[in-house]
Coordinates of C-alpha atoms in Angstrom, one line a residue:
Chain A
X1 CA 0.0 0.0 0.0
X2 CA 1.3 3.4 -0.9
X3 CA 1.5 5.9 2.0
X4 CA 1.9 9.7 1.6
X5 CA 3.0 11.9 4.6
X6 CA 3.7 15.6 4.7
X7 CA 6.0 16.3 7.6
X8 CA 8.4 14.5 9.9
X9 CA 7.0 13.8 13.4
X10 CA 9.5 16.1 15.1
X11 CA 9.1 17.9 18.4
X12 CA 7.2 20.7 16.8
X13 CA 4.8 18.5 14.9
X14 CA 4.4 16.4 18.1
X15 CA 3.4 19.4 20.2
X16 CA 1.0 20.6 17.5
X17 CA -0.7 17.2 17.1
X18 CA -0.9 16.7 20.9
X19 CA -2.7 20.1 21.1
X20 CA -5.0 19.1 18.4
X21 CA -6.1 15.6 19.3
X22 CA -5.4 15.1 23.0
X23 CA -6.2 18.6 24.2
X24 CA -8.9 18.8 21.6
X25 CA -8.1 22.1 19.9
X26 CA -10.3 21.4 16.9
X27 CA -9.4 24.6 14.9
X28 CA -5.9 23.3 14.3
X29 CA -7.5 20.9 11.8
X30 CA -7.6 23.8 9.3
X31 CA -4.0 24.7 10.0
X32 CA -3.0 21.1 9.1
X33 CA -5.4 21.1 6.2
X34 CA -3.8 24.2 4.7
X35 CA -0.7 22.1 4.2
X36 CA -2.5 18.9 3.2
X37 CA -4.8 20.3 0.5
X38 CA -2.2 20.7 -2.3
X39 CA -0.8 17.2 -1.8
X40 CA -4.3 15.8 -1.6
X41 CA -5.1 17.1 -5.1
X42 CA -2.3 15.1 -6.5
X43 CA -3.4 11.8 -5.1
X44 CA -5.9 9.8 -7.2
X45 CA -8.9 8.4 -5.2
X46 CA -12.7 7.8 -5.4
X47 CA -13.5 7.8 -1.7
X48 CA -11.8 9.3 1.2
X49 CA -12.1 7.4 4.5
X50 CA -11.1 8.5 8.0
X51 CA -9.5 6.0 10.4
X52 CA -12.4 5.7 12.9
X53 CA -12.3 6.0 16.7
X54 CA -14.1 3.6 19.0
X55 CA -17.4 5.0 20.4
X56 CA -15.7 5.4 23.8
X57 CA -12.7 7.3 22.4
X58 CA -14.9 9.4 20.2
X59 CA -16.9 10.5 23.3
X60 CA -13.7 11.2 25.2
X61 CA -12.2 13.3 22.5
X62 CA -15.4 14.9 21.3
X63 CA -14.3 14.6 17.6
X64 CA -12.5 12.3 15.3
X65 CA -9.2 14.0 14.4
X66 CA -8.9 12.2 11.0
X67 CA -12.5 13.1 10.0
X68 CA -12.0 16.7 11.0
X69 CA -8.9 16.8 8.7
X70 CA -10.8 15.5 5.7
X71 CA -13.6 18.1 6.3
X72 CA -11.1 20.9 6.8
X73 CA -9.6 19.9 3.4
X74 CA -13.1 20.4 1.9
X75 CA -14.0 16.7 1.3
X76 CA -16.8 14.4 2.4
X77 CA -15.5 11.7 4.8
X78 CA -17.0 8.3 4.1
X79 CA -17.4 6.3 7.2
X80 CA -16.8 2.8 5.8
X81 CA -15.1 1.4 9.0
X82 CA -15.8 1.1 12.7
X83 CA -13.3 0.3 15.4
X84 CA -13.4 -2.0 18.5
X85 CA -12.4 -0.3 21.7
X86 CA -8.8 -1.1 22.8
X87 CA -6.1 0.7 24.7
X88 CA -4.8 3.8 23.1
X89 CA -2.3 3.2 20.3
X90 CA 0.1 5.8 21.6
X91 CA 0.3 3.8 24.9
X92 CA 1.3 0.6 23.2
X93 CA 4.9 -0.6 22.4
X94 CA 6.0 -0.9 18.8
X95 CA 5.8 -4.7 18.9
X96 CA 2.4 -4.7 20.5
X97 CA 1.2 -2.4 17.7
X98 CA 2.5 -4.4 14.9
X99 CA 1.3 -7.7 16.3
X100 CA -2.2 -6.4 17.2
X101 CA -5.1 -8.4 15.8
X102 CA -7.7 -6.7 13.6
X103 CA -9.6 -3.9 15.4
X104 CA -11.6 -2.6 12.4
X105 CA -14.9 -3.8 10.9
X106 CA -16.7 -2.9 7.7
X107 CA -19.8 -0.8 8.2
X108 CA -20.7 -0.4 4.6
X109 CA -19.5 -2.1 1.4
X110 CA -18.7 -0.1 -1.7
X111 CA -16.8 -2.4 -4.1
X112 CA -14.3 -1.5 -6.7
X113 CA -13.4 1.9 -5.5
X114 CA -10.0 3.6 -5.2
X115 CA -9.9 4.4 -1.4
X116 CA -7.7 6.9 0.3
X117 CA -7.3 6.4 4.1
X118 CA -6.6 9.4 6.3
X119 CA -4.9 9.5 9.6
X120 CA -3.0 12.1 11.6
X121 CA 0.2 10.2 12.1
X122 CA 1.9 7.2 10.5
X123 CA 4.1 5.5 13.2
X124 CA 4.5 1.8 12.5
X125 CA 1.9 1.7 9.8
X126 CA 0.0 -1.1 11.5
X127 CA -3.2 0.9 12.0
X128 CA -3.4 1.8 8.3
X129 CA -2.5 -1.8 7.2
X130 CA -5.3 -3.2 9.3
X131 CA -7.8 -0.8 8.0
X132 CA -6.6 -1.4 4.4
X133 CA -6.8 -5.2 4.9
X134 CA -10.4 -4.8 6.0
X135 CA -11.4 -2.7 3.0
X136 CA -9.5 -4.9 0.6
X137 CA -11.4 -8.0 1.8
X138 CA -14.7 -6.0 1.3
X139 CA -13.8 -5.6 -2.3
X140 CA -12.0 -2.3 -2.7
X141 CA -10.2 -1.7 -6.0
X142 CA -7.1 -0.2 -4.4
X143 CA -6.1 1.5 -1.2
X144 CA -3.6 4.2 -0.4
X145 CA -3.1 6.3 2.7
X146 CA -2.2 9.9 3.5
X147 CA -1.1 11.1 7.0
X148 CA -0.1 14.6 8.1
X149 CA 3.0 13.4 9.9
X150 CA 5.2 10.4 9.8
X151 CA 7.2 9.2 12.8
Chain B
X1 CA -23.0 15.9 27.3
X2 CA -26.6 17.0 27.6
X3 CA -29.0 17.6 30.4
X4 CA -32.7 17.2 30.8
X5 CA -34.2 20.1 32.8
X6 CA -37.0 19.4 35.3
X7 CA -38.8 21.8 37.5
X8 CA -36.2 21.8 40.3
X9 CA -33.3 19.7 39.0
X10 CA -31.3 18.7 36.0
X11 CA -30.3 15.1 34.9
X12 CA -27.5 14.1 32.5
X13 CA -28.8 12.4 29.4
X14 CA -26.9 9.2 30.1
X15 CA -28.9 8.7 33.3
X16 CA -32.4 9.3 31.9
X17 CA -34.8 6.3 31.9
X18 CA -36.9 7.6 29.1
X19 CA -36.3 10.0 26.2
X20 CA -36.6 13.6 27.2
X21 CA -35.8 17.0 25.7
X22 CA -32.2 17.8 26.6
X23 CA -29.9 20.9 26.4
X24 CA -26.3 21.8 26.5
X25 CA -25.6 23.0 30.0
X26 CA -24.8 26.5 28.7
X27 CA -28.3 26.8 27.3
X28 CA -30.0 26.0 30.6
X29 CA -31.4 29.2 32.1
X30 CA -30.7 28.5 35.7
X31 CA -29.3 25.4 37.2
X32 CA -31.2 24.5 40.4
X33 CA -29.2 23.6 43.5
X34 CA -30.4 20.7 45.5
X35 CA -31.3 20.7 49.2
X36 CA -28.5 19.3 51.3
X37 CA -29.4 15.9 52.7
X38 CA -27.6 15.8 56.0
X39 CA -27.8 12.1 56.4
X40 CA -26.3 11.3 53.0
X41 CA -23.4 8.9 53.0
X42 CA -21.1 10.8 50.7
X43 CA -17.9 9.5 49.1
X44 CA -15.1 10.9 51.3
X45 CA -12.5 10.6 48.6
X46 CA -14.6 12.7 46.3
X47 CA -15.0 15.2 49.0
X48 CA -11.2 15.4 49.3
X49 CA -10.7 15.8 45.6
X50 CA -13.5 18.2 45.0
X51 CA -13.5 20.6 48.0
X52 CA -12.6 24.1 46.9
X53 CA -12.2 23.0 43.3
X54 CA -13.9 23.4 40.0
X55 CA -13.1 20.3 38.0
X56 CA -14.3 18.6 34.8
X57 CA -15.9 15.1 34.8
X58 CA -12.8 13.9 33.0
X59 CA -10.7 15.0 36.0
X60 CA -12.5 12.6 38.3
X61 CA -12.4 8.8 38.1
X62 CA -16.0 8.2 39.5
X63 CA -19.0 7.0 37.5
X64 CA -21.4 9.7 36.4
X65 CA -24.2 8.0 38.4
X66 CA -22.2 8.4 41.6
X67 CA -21.3 12.0 40.9
X68 CA -24.9 12.8 40.1
X69 CA -26.2 11.2 43.3
X70 CA -24.0 13.7 45.1
X71 CA -25.8 16.5 43.2
X72 CA -29.2 15.1 44.0
X73 CA -28.3 15.0 47.7
X74 CA -27.1 18.6 47.7
X75 CA -23.4 17.8 48.0
X76 CA -22.3 18.8 44.5
X77 CA -22.9 21.7 42.2
X78 CA -23.0 21.8 38.4
X79 CA -21.9 25.1 36.9
X80 CA -21.8 26.1 33.3
X81 CA -18.4 25.7 31.7
X82 CA -19.1 28.6 29.4
X83 CA -21.6 31.3 30.0
X84 CA -23.5 32.8 27.0
X85 CA -24.9 36.2 27.3
X86 CA -26.3 38.1 24.3
X87 CA -24.4 35.5 22.1
X88 CA -21.1 36.5 23.8
X89 CA -19.1 33.7 25.4
X90 CA -17.3 33.9 28.8
X91 CA -15.3 31.0 30.0
X92 CA -16.5 30.3 33.5
X93 CA -13.2 28.6 34.5
X94 CA -10.6 31.1 33.3
X95 CA -12.7 34.2 32.7
X96 CA -11.7 34.5 29.0
X97 CA -14.0 36.7 26.9
X98 CA -11.8 37.2 23.9
X99 CA -13.8 36.2 20.9
X100 CA -10.7 35.0 19.1
X101 CA -10.0 32.5 21.8
X102 CA -13.3 30.7 21.4
X103 CA -13.8 28.2 18.6
X104 CA -16.4 25.6 17.8
X105 CA -16.6 22.0 16.6
X106 CA -19.3 19.4 15.9
X107 CA -19.2 17.7 19.3
X108 CA -19.6 14.0 19.8
X109 CA -20.7 14.5 23.4
X110 CA -23.7 16.7 22.8
X111 CA -24.2 16.1 19.1
X112 CA -24.3 19.9 18.5
X113 CA -22.1 22.8 17.6
X114 CA -20.1 23.2 20.7
X115 CA -18.0 26.3 21.5
X116 CA -14.8 25.8 23.5
X117 CA -12.3 28.0 25.3
X118 CA -8.8 27.9 23.7
X119 CA -7.3 30.0 26.5
X120 CA -7.3 27.3 29.2
X121 CA -7.4 24.3 27.0
X122 CA -4.2 23.1 28.5
X123 CA -6.1 22.1 31.6
X124 CA -8.7 20.1 29.8
X125 CA -11.3 21.5 27.3
X126 CA -14.2 23.5 28.6
X127 CA -17.1 23.7 26.1
X128 CA -20.7 24.9 26.0
X129 CA -21.7 21.3 27.0
X130 CA -19.2 20.9 29.8
X131 CA -20.3 21.2 33.4
X132 CA -17.8 22.5 36.0
X133 CA -18.1 20.4 39.2
X134 CA -17.8 21.8 42.7
X135 CA -18.3 20.4 46.2
X136 CA -21.2 21.8 48.2
X137 CA -21.2 19.1 51.0
X138 CA -19.5 19.4 54.4
X139 CA -16.0 20.9 54.3
X140 CA -13.3 18.4 54.8
X141 CA -11.5 18.8 58.1
X142 CA -7.9 19.9 58.0
X143 CA -6.9 18.5 61.4
X144 CA -4.4 21.1 62.1
X145 CA -3.9 21.2 65.9
X146 CA -2.2 24.2 67.5
X147 CA 0.7 26.3 66.2
X148 CA 2.7 24.6 63.5
X149 CA 5.7 27.0 63.0
X150 CA 9.1 25.5 63.7
X151 CA 11.5 28.2 63.0
X152 CA 14.3 29.6 65.2
X153 CA 15.5 32.4 63.0
X154 CA 15.0 36.1 63.9
X155 CA 13.3 38.9 62.0
X156 CA 14.9 42.3 61.3
X157 CA 13.0 45.3 62.7
X158 CA 11.6 46.0 59.3
X159 CA 10.4 42.4 58.9
X160 CA 8.9 42.4 62.4
X161 CA 6.6 45.3 61.6
X162 CA 5.5 43.7 58.3
X163 CA 5.1 40.3 59.9
X164 CA 2.7 41.8 62.5
X165 CA 0.6 43.5 59.9
X166 CA 0.4 40.3 57.9
X167 CA -0.9 38.4 60.9
X168 CA -3.5 41.1 61.6
X169 CA -4.7 41.1 58.0
X170 CA -5.0 37.3 58.0
X171 CA -7.0 37.2 61.3
X172 CA -9.3 40.0 60.2
X173 CA -9.8 38.9 56.6
X174 CA -8.3 42.1 55.2
X175 CA -6.2 43.0 52.2
X176 CA -2.6 44.1 52.6
X177 CA 0.3 45.0 50.3
X178 CA 3.8 44.1 51.6
X179 CA 6.2 46.3 49.7
X180 CA 9.6 44.9 50.5
X181 CA 12.8 45.8 48.7
X182 CA 14.8 43.0 46.9
X183 CA 16.7 41.2 49.6
X184 CA 14.5 42.2 52.5
X185 CA 13.5 38.6 53.3
X186 CA 9.9 38.6 52.2
X187 CA 9.3 34.9 52.8
X188 CA 10.1 35.0 56.5
X189 CA 7.6 37.8 57.0
X190 CA 4.8 35.4 56.0
X191 CA 5.7 32.7 58.6
X192 CA 3.7 34.1 61.6
X193 CA 0.7 35.0 59.4
X194 CA 0.5 31.6 57.9
X195 CA 0.9 30.0 61.3
X196 CA -1.9 32.1 62.7
X197 CA -4.1 31.2 59.8
X198 CA -3.4 27.4 60.2
X199 CA -4.0 27.6 63.9
X200 CA -7.5 29.1 63.4
X201 CA -8.4 26.4 60.9
X202 CA -7.9 28.5 57.8
X203 CA -6.8 27.1 54.4
X204 CA -3.8 29.1 53.0
X205 CA -2.6 29.5 49.5
X206 CA 0.7 30.9 48.4
X207 CA 0.6 31.7 44.7
X208 CA 3.3 33.0 42.4
X209 CA 3.4 33.4 38.6
X210 CA 6.5 31.4 38.2
X211 CA 7.2 27.7 38.6
X212 CA 10.8 28.3 39.7
X213 CA 9.5 30.2 42.7
X214 CA 7.1 27.4 43.6
X215 CA 10.0 24.9 43.5
X216 CA 12.1 27.2 45.6
X217 CA 9.5 28.0 48.2
X218 CA 8.1 24.5 48.7
X219 CA 11.1 23.0 50.6
X220 CA 11.5 26.2 52.7
X221 CA 7.9 26.2 53.8
X222 CA 7.9 22.4 54.4
X223 CA 10.9 22.8 56.6
X224 CA 9.2 25.4 58.8
X225 CA 5.8 23.7 58.8
X226 CA 7.1 20.1 59.1
X227 CA 3.9 18.5 60.5
X228 CA 1.3 19.5 58.0
X229 CA 0.7 18.4 54.4
X230 CA 1.9 21.0 51.9
X231 CA 0.6 20.8 48.3
X232 CA 2.9 22.1 45.6
X233 CA 1.3 22.7 42.3
X234 CA 2.6 23.7 38.9
X235 CA 2.2 22.4 35.4
X236 CA 2.9 18.7 35.4
X237 CA 3.2 18.3 39.2
X238 CA 1.8 15.5 41.2
X239 CA -0.5 15.8 44.2
X240 CA -3.2 17.7 42.3
X241 CA -5.8 16.1 44.5
X242 CA -4.1 16.7 47.8
X243 CA -6.4 18.7 50.0
X244 CA -3.8 20.4 52.1
X245 CA -4.0 23.3 54.7
X246 CA -1.2 24.9 52.9
X247 CA -1.0 25.1 49.1
X248 CA 1.9 26.5 47.1
X249 CA 1.0 27.0 43.5
X250 CA 1.5 28.8 40.3
X251 CA -1.2 31.3 39.6
X252 CA -2.1 29.3 36.6
X253 CA -3.0 26.2 38.6
X254 CA -5.4 28.4 40.6
X255 CA -7.8 28.0 37.8
X256 CA -8.8 24.6 39.2
X257 CA -9.8 26.1 42.5
X258 CA -13.1 27.6 43.4
X259 CA -13.9 29.4 46.7
X260 CA -11.2 27.4 48.4
X261 CA -9.0 29.6 50.5
X262 CA -9.4 31.7 53.6
X263 CA -6.0 33.3 52.9
X264 CA -4.3 33.9 49.6
X265 CA -0.8 35.3 49.5
X266 CA 0.2 36.5 46.0
X267 CA 4.0 36.7 45.5
X268 CA 5.5 39.1 42.9
X269 CA 2.3 40.8 42.1
X270 CA 4.1 42.9 39.5
X271 CA 5.8 40.0 37.7
X272 CA 4.9 38.7 34.4
X273 CA 2.4 37.3 33.7
X274 CA 0.0 38.3 36.5
X275 CA 0.2 42.0 35.9
X276 CA -0.7 41.7 32.3
X277 CA -3.0 38.7 32.4
X278 CA -6.6 39.3 33.4
X279 CA -7.0 35.5 33.5
X280 CA -4.8 35.1 36.4
X281 CA -6.5 37.9 38.3
X282 CA -9.7 36.2 37.7
X283 CA -8.2 32.9 39.0
X284 CA -7.1 34.6 42.2
X285 CA -10.6 36.0 42.7
X286 CA -12.3 32.7 42.0
X287 CA -10.0 30.8 44.4
X288 CA -10.8 33.0 47.4
X289 CA -13.7 32.3 49.8
X290 CA -16.2 35.1 50.0
X291 CA -14.8 36.1 53.3
X292 CA -11.0 35.8 53.1
X293 CA -7.8 37.7 53.4
X294 CA -5.4 38.7 50.6
X295 CA -1.7 39.5 51.0
X296 CA 0.2 40.9 48.0
X297 CA 4.0 40.7 48.0
X298 CA 6.2 42.8 45.8
X299 CA 9.4 44.7 45.6
X300 CA 8.1 46.9 42.9
X301 CA 4.4 47.7 42.8
X302 CA 3.2 49.4 39.6
X303 CA 2.5 53.1 39.3
X304 CA -1.2 52.6 39.9
X305 CA -0.6 50.8 43.2
X306 CA 2.1 53.2 44.3
X307 CA -0.4 56.0 43.8
X308 CA -3.1 54.2 45.7
X309 CA -0.7 53.6 48.6
X310 CA 0.3 57.3 48.6
X311 CA -3.4 58.4 48.5
X312 CA -4.2 56.1 51.4
X313 CA -6.5 54.0 49.3
X314 CA -4.6 50.8 49.8
X315 CA -3.5 49.1 53.0
X316 CA 0.3 48.6 52.8
X317 CA 3.4 48.1 54.8
X318 CA 7.0 48.6 53.6
X319 CA 10.3 46.9 54.4
X320 CA 12.6 49.6 53.0
X321 CA 15.9 48.0 53.9
X322 CA 17.6 44.7 53.3
X323 CA 18.1 42.2 55.9
X324 CA 21.8 43.0 56.2
X325 CA 21.2 46.6 57.0
X326 CA 23.1 48.1 54.0
X327 CA 21.4 50.5 51.6
X328 CA 20.3 49.4 48.1
X329 CA 22.9 50.1 45.4
X330 CA 21.8 53.1 43.4
X331 CA 22.0 52.8 39.6
X332 CA 24.4 55.0 37.6
X333 CA 23.2 56.3 34.3
X334 CA 25.7 56.3 31.4
X335 CA 25.0 57.5 27.9
X336 CA 26.4 55.1 25.4
X337 CA 25.2 56.5 22.1
X338 CA 23.7 54.5 19.3
X339 CA 24.8 51.1 20.5
X340 CA 22.8 49.2 17.9
X341 CA 24.5 51.0 15.1
X342 CA 27.9 50.2 16.7
X343 CA 26.8 46.5 17.0
X344 CA 26.2 46.4 13.2
X345 CA 29.9 47.2 12.8
X346 CA 30.7 44.5 15.4
X347 CA 31.7 47.0 18.0
X348 CA 30.5 47.9 21.5
X349 CA 30.4 51.5 22.8
X350 CA 33.7 52.4 24.4
X351 CA 32.3 52.9 27.9
X352 CA 30.5 49.5 27.8
X353 CA 33.7 47.8 26.7
X354 CA 35.6 49.6 29.5
X355 CA 33.0 48.5 32.1
X356 CA 33.4 44.8 31.0
X357 CA 37.1 45.0 30.9
X358 CA 37.2 46.4 34.5
X359 CA 35.1 43.5 35.8
X360 CA 37.2 40.9 34.0
X361 CA 40.5 42.5 35.2
X362 CA 39.4 42.6 38.8
X363 CA 37.9 39.1 38.5
X364 CA 34.5 40.2 39.7
X365 CA 31.6 38.3 38.2
X366 CA 28.9 40.3 36.4
X367 CA 25.6 40.2 34.7
X368 CA 24.9 42.1 31.5
X369 CA 21.2 42.6 30.7
X370 CA 20.3 43.0 27.0
X371 CA 16.9 43.9 25.7
X372 CA 16.7 41.4 22.8
X373 CA 18.0 37.9 21.9
X374 CA 19.4 38.9 18.5
X375 CA 21.3 41.8 20.0
X376 CA 22.7 39.5 22.7
X377 CA 23.9 37.1 20.0
X378 CA 25.8 39.9 18.3
X379 CA 27.3 41.0 21.6
X380 CA 28.5 37.5 22.7
X381 CA 31.3 37.1 20.1
X382 CA 32.6 40.6 20.9
X383 CA 32.6 39.9 24.6
X384 CA 34.2 36.6 24.1
X385 CA 37.2 38.3 22.5
X386 CA 37.8 39.6 26.0
X387 CA 37.2 36.3 27.7
X388 CA 36.4 33.0 26.0
X389 CA 34.2 31.7 28.9
X390 CA 31.6 34.4 28.8
X391 CA 28.1 32.9 28.2
X392 CA 24.7 34.1 27.2
X393 CA 21.3 32.9 28.4
X394 CA 17.6 33.4 27.4
X395 CA 14.3 31.9 28.3
X396 CA 14.2 29.3 25.5
X397 CA 17.8 28.3 26.1
X398 CA 18.0 24.5 26.6
X399 CA 21.1 24.9 28.8
X400 CA 19.6 27.7 30.8
X401 CA 19.8 25.8 34.1
X402 CA 23.4 24.6 33.5
X403 CA 24.6 28.1 32.6
X404 CA 23.1 29.6 35.7
X405 CA 24.6 26.9 37.8
X406 CA 28.0 27.4 36.2
X407 CA 27.6 31.1 37.1
X408 CA 26.9 30.1 40.7
X409 CA 30.0 27.9 40.7
X410 CA 32.0 30.8 39.5
X411 CA 33.1 28.9 36.3
X412 CA 31.8 31.8 34.2
X413 CA 33.1 35.4 34.6
X414 CA 30.2 37.1 33.0
X415 CA 26.7 36.1 31.9
X416 CA 24.8 38.0 29.2
X417 CA 21.1 37.7 29.7
X418 CA 17.7 38.8 28.7
X419 CA 15.2 39.9 31.4
X420 CA 14.7 36.3 32.5
X421 CA 17.3 36.7 35.2
X422 CA 15.7 40.0 36.4
X423 CA 14.2 38.3 39.5
X424 CA 14.4 35.3 41.7
X425 CA 18.1 34.6 40.9
X426 CA 20.7 35.4 43.5
X427 CA 24.4 35.5 42.9
X428 CA 26.3 36.6 46.1
X429 CA 28.9 39.1 44.7
X430 CA 28.3 40.6 41.3
X431 CA 28.2 43.8 39.4
X432 CA 25.4 44.4 37.0
X433 CA 25.0 46.5 33.8
X434 CA 22.1 47.0 31.4
X435 CA 22.8 47.9 27.7
X436 CA 20.0 49.6 25.9
X437 CA 18.2 50.6 29.1
X438 CA 15.9 52.8 27.0
X439 CA 14.2 49.8 25.5
X440 CA 10.6 49.6 26.7
X441 CA 11.0 46.1 27.9
X442 CA 12.9 47.7 30.9
X443 CA 10.0 48.9 32.9
X444 CA 10.4 50.6 36.2
X445 CA 9.7 47.4 38.1
X446 CA 12.1 45.4 35.8
X447 CA 14.9 47.9 36.5
X448 CA 14.3 48.0 40.2
X449 CA 14.5 44.2 40.1
X450 CA 17.6 44.2 38.0
X451 CA 19.3 46.7 40.4
X452 CA 18.2 44.4 43.2
X453 CA 20.5 41.6 42.0
X454 CA 23.5 43.6 43.3
X455 CA 24.8 43.4 46.9
X456 CA 22.5 40.6 48.1
X457 CA 24.9 38.9 50.5
X458 CA 25.9 40.4 53.8
X459 CA 29.6 39.4 52.9
X460 CA 29.4 41.6 49.8
X461 CA 26.6 44.1 50.4
X462 CA 27.9 46.6 47.8
X463 CA 28.5 46.5 44.0
X464 CA 28.0 48.5 40.9
X465 CA 24.8 48.8 38.9
X466 CA 25.1 50.8 35.6
X467 CA 22.3 51.6 33.1
X468 CA 23.9 52.2 29.7
X469 CA 21.4 54.1 27.6
X470 CA 20.8 56.0 24.4
X471 CA 18.4 58.5 26.0
X472 CA 17.0 58.4 29.5
X473 CA 13.5 57.1 30.0
X474 CA 10.8 57.8 32.5
X475 CA 11.1 54.2 33.7
X476 CA 14.8 54.7 34.5
X477 CA 14.2 57.9 36.4
X478 CA 11.3 56.4 38.4
X479 CA 13.3 53.3 39.2
X480 CA 16.2 55.3 40.5
X481 CA 13.9 57.5 42.5
X482 CA 12.1 54.5 44.0
X483 CA 15.5 53.1 45.2
X484 CA 16.6 56.4 46.6
X485 CA 13.3 56.8 48.3
X486 CA 13.5 53.4 50.0
X487 CA 17.0 54.1 51.2
X488 CA 15.9 57.4 52.7
X489 CA 12.9 55.8 54.4
X490 CA 15.1 53.1 55.7
X491 CA 17.6 55.6 57.1
X492 CA 14.8 57.5 58.7
X493 CA 13.5 54.4 60.4
X494 CA 16.9 53.4 61.5
X495 CA 17.1 50.2 59.4
X496 CA 20.4 51.0 57.8
X497 CA 23.8 51.0 59.7
X498 CA 26.2 51.8 56.9

C-alpha cells in the first residue's frame, strides 16, 4: 500500500498534534489542512475514508481527528469502517502495535473503488495496514493512505 | 453531554430512563441547587478531591451516576463551563471573553455545535456542553492542631513590623500589600501570618506566577511547617488532589480552585504574567472564599498601586531595607550613544567595553542585561574576544539551568542575559549592567528588580549597577527614584547602619 506523509514527526509536529487531538483544539485541523490540500489534489482516489475511533474514544475526544482533517480539506468523509475499543495506540509498544489483531470492521461495502485512508500520524503503519486489509477484503479496488506526519 | 431540565433539578442524558428534551448546560437558564441531605453517606475521597475546586468530569475517576447522586443530595454543584450572554461567550473557569480565543466544533458528546475556550485548553477542554463540578457538601476537616511553626530564625525590625501587619490582616480577613525591597527577606515575613491562619483552621494558599518560585518556596515552607501536608502545584506536578491546609501553587494552577482559600498570598504581584493577564487575576478572585484575606507581596508595585498607597486607598506596609542593613545600590546612568549601530559594525560602545574589561581584570563576576536575543547574539562574540568563557542565556535556552549553575559555581566570569534573570536569581557578589536601558522592555519594576541583583549577600553588600542608555526614559528615572526613596525611608526608620 502506498502511503503519503507531509511532515516528519519532530518535536514541533508532536506538540501541534498533541494540542490538536489530545487537548482537543479542533481549529488546528484547518492549519494542518492548509498544508494537506495541495498534496491531496495530486493523489488519485474515489472515496476518502477516515480512520475511525471507537465510540468510547470518540466520546472522550469529542471529535474524530482524521475526519476533521478531511472536512477541513473540503472533502466528504466516508465512514466505511468502525473500530473495536482497545487501549490507546500511543500507549502501546512498537511490537504490540505491529502484532495487534484486527480492530476494524466494515460498516458499509462499496466495491471496486480507489480508497484513500486518512490519519493524523503514521508510526508503525499497522493501523493503516489493518484498515486497508479490512477494506480490501470487502472488495476495494485499491487503497492508499495519507497522513499529516510520519514518525 | 446534555442535560434534561426538570422543575427543580437537572439530569444528565446518560442517566435518563426515558427520552426527554435535553440541552447543552450553557443553554439552561438556571441550574437549580439541591437541598442538602444531612444524612447522605457521601464519598469521602470525592470530598477530598473536589472541595474548593472546579473540576471537569474527566478529572474525576468516578462513574457519572455516583457524581450525580451527590448532586441530588445537595453535596455537589454543576456550573456552566461557558456562559453565553447576548451571544457573547465567557469561560467560567478562566474568565476568557476574547472572541478570538473561542472556537467551535461538531461535538460527539452533545451532538451539536459546541464552543470551547482555547485559552485554558491546557487544563482540559471546557465547552458549552461541559459542566464544572464543585463540592457543596460538608467541608473536609484539615486536622491542624495548635501552632505549627518550627523556625528559630530572627526577623529584622523591618520584617517584624511587616510580619505583625500580615498576621493582623490574616486574622481580620483584610487585604494588605507588603512592599519589600529586593533582599528584605519577604518569605520569613509570612511565617507568623501563615501559622496564625493554620491555627485558626484556615486554608492558606501561596501563589506566584513562576514555577521556579514554587519549586524554591516549597522546601523552605515544608521545613518550617514540618507537620502539615503542603501541596505544591505547577504544570505537570503530582498531588493535584491533595487537599492540604497549605498550598503553594503557580497562579495558573489556581484555575482549578473555586472558593477554596481563607487566605491567599500572592507573591511578585508585578511580575509577568500576573500584571498583564486578566485570566490570572480572575483565577485569584475565584479561588478565594467570599470572606477571606489577601496578601500581596512585591518589591516593585506598579505606578497605579504606588499611587493608591500614597493616597491612602490601599493598605500597605514597607520593608525599605535589606536584611543585612546596607542600603540598596543606586544605579548610575551612562549614555552610550547608538549602540545598535555600533553593533552592526561588530563594535561595542567604548564605555561599555571599558566596564566589561574592568570586571574581568578585577575578576568580579557580572551580569549584562540586553533587551533582545538577537542583539545578545551579536554582543556575545565581541565579549568573548575579551574572555572566552563568557556565556549568554535566554528563556528558551535548553542549557539555561546549566549556565546559571556554572555562574553560581564561578566557572563563568560574565553572563549575558535577557530579562529572564531579572528576578528570583541570587548570585552573592556581582556587578550588573544594562545595555539599551531605553528599551521599553525595561519597565520601572524590571529595572528595580535588576538593580536588586547587586549586593545581596551580607559578605558583599555593595556593588555596581550601571544603566547604559541611548536616551534616558521615564522608567529609568522612576526606578532610581524608587530606590533612593526606599534608602531614605530606611535611614529615617533606623534600618540601615552603613
